[in-house]
Tab-separated table of C-alpha atoms in Angstrom:
chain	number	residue	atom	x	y	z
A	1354	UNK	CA	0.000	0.000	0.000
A	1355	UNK	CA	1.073	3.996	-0.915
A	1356	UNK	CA	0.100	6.408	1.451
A	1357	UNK	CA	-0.385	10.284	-0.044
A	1358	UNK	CA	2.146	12.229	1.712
A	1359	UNK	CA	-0.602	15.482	1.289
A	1360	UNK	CA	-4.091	13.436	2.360
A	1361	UNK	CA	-2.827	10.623	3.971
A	1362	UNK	CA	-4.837	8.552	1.737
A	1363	UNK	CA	-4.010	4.723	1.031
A	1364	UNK	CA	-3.845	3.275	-2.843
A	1365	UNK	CA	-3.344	0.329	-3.723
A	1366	UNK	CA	-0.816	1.523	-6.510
A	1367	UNK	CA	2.339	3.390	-5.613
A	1368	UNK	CA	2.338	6.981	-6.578
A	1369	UNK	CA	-1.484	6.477	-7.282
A	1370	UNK	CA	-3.183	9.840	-9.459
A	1371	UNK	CA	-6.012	11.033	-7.429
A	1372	UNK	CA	-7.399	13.957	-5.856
A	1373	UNK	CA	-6.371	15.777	-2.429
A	1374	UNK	CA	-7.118	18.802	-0.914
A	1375	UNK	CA	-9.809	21.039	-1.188
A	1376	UNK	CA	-9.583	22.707	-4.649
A	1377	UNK	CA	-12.749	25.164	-5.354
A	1378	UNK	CA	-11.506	27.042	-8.569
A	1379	UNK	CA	-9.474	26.621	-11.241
A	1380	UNK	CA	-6.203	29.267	-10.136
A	1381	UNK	CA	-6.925	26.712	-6.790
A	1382	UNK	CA	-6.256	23.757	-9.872
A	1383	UNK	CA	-3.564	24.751	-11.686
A	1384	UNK	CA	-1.762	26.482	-8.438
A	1385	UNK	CA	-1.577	22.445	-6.986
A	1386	UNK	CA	-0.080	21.119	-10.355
A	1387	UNK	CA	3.648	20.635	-11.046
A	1388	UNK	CA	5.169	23.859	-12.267
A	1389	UNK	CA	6.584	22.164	-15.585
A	1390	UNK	CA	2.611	21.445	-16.407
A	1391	UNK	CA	0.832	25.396	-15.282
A	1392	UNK	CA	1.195	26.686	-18.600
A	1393	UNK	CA	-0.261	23.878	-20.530
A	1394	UNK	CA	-3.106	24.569	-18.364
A	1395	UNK	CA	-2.938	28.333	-18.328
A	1396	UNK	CA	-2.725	27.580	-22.464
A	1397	UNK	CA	-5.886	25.065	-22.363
A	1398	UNK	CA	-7.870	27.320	-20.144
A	1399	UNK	CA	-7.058	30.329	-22.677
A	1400	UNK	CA	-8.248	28.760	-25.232
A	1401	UNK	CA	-11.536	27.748	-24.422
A	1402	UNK	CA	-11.812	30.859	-22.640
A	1403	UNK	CA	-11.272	32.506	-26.354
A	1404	UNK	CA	-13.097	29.886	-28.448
A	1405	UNK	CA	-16.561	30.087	-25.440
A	1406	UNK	CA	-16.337	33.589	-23.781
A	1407	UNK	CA	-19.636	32.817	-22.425
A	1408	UNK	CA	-19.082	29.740	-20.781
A	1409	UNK	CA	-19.198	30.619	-16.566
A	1410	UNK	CA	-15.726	28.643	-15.033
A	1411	UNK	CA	-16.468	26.141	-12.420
A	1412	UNK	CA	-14.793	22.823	-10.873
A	1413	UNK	CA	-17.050	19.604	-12.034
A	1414	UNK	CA	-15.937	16.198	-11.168
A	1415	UNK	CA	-12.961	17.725	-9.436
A	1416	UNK	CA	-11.975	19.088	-12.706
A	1417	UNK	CA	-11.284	22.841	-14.176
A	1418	UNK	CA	-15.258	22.938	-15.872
A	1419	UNK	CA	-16.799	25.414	-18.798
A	1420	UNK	CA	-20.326	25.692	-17.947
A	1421	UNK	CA	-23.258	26.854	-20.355
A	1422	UNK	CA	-26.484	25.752	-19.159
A	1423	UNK	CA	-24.606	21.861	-19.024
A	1424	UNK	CA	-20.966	21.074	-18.893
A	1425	UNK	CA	-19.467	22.036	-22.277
A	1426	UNK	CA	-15.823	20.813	-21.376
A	1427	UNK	CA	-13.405	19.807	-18.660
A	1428	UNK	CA	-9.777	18.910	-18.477
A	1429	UNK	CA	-7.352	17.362	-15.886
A	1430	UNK	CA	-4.033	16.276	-15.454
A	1431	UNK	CA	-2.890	12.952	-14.475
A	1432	UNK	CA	0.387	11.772	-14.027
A	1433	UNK	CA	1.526	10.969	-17.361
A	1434	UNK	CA	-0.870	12.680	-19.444
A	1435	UNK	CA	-3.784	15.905	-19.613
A	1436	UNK	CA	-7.065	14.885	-20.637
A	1437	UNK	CA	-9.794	17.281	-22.176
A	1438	UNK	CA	-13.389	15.775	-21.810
A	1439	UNK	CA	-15.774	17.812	-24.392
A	1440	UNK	CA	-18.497	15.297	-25.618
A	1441	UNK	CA	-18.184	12.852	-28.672
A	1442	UNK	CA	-18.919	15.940	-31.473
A	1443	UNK	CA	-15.639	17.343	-30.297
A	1444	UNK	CA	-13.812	14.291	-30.824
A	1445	UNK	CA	-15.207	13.212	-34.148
A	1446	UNK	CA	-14.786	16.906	-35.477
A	1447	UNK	CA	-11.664	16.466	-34.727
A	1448	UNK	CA	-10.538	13.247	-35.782
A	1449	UNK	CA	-8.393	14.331	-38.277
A	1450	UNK	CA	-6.064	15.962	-36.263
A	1451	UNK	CA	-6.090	13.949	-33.208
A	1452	UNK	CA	-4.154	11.246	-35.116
A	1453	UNK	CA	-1.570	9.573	-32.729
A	1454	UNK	CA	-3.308	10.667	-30.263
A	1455	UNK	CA	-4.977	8.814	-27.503
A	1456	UNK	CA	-9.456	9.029	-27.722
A	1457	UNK	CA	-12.174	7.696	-27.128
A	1458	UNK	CA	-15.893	8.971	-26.904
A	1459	UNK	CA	-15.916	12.674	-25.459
A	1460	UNK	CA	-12.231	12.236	-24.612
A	1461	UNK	CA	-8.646	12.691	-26.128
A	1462	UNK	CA	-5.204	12.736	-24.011
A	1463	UNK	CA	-1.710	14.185	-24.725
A	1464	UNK	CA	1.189	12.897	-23.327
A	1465	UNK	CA	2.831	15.442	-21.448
A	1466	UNK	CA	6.592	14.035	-22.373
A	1467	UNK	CA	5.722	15.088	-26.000
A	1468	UNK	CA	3.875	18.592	-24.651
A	1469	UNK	CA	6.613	19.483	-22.586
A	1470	UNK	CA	9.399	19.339	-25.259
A	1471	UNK	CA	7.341	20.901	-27.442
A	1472	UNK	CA	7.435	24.167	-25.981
């Protein structure tokens, strides 16, 4: 068993991804992360910021959240990877240029070793 140094919680799995803390906003989010991974996620949150201006910010699943009337899209980090959850029209719109990259229905993933050298 691995015990969280922060929470004290027990996994079964050594250096187990979860969720610790009490994290009520997004700055609260991306504040916790690793310093190497904030600006992906100042980047992400830009973006959908620019792309839905009138989406209202909220956490959602313990995830950063865009709200408009229903969750329009989250994202979260875990260990190896950041995840952006947006429904399956997202992912099928873009198929083309999610090539190579983890998916599945409402979901793609990036591998942070190839995001952080490609800054």
């Amino acid at each position: 068993m691995w015990k969280c140094p922060k929470c004290g919680r027990a996994f079964k799995n050594a250096e187990q991804d979860h969720f610790c803390g009490n994290i009520s906003t997004i700055d609260d989010y991306t504040a916790d992360r690793s310093p190497d991974v904030q600006p992906l996620l100042h980047a992400i949150r830009e973006t959908i910021r620019a792309a839905e201006p009138e989406t209202i910010e909220k956490m959602s699943w313990q995830m950063p959240a865009f709200w408009q009337g229903e969750n329009i899209v989250h994202f979260a980090t875990r260990t190896k990877h950041i995840s952006i959850y947006s429904g399956g029209e997202a992912t099928a719109a873009f198929a083309e240029r999610l090539v190579g990259y983890k998916t599945s229905k409402g979901q793609f993933s990036f591998h942070l070793a190839i995001q952080l050298t490609m800054r």
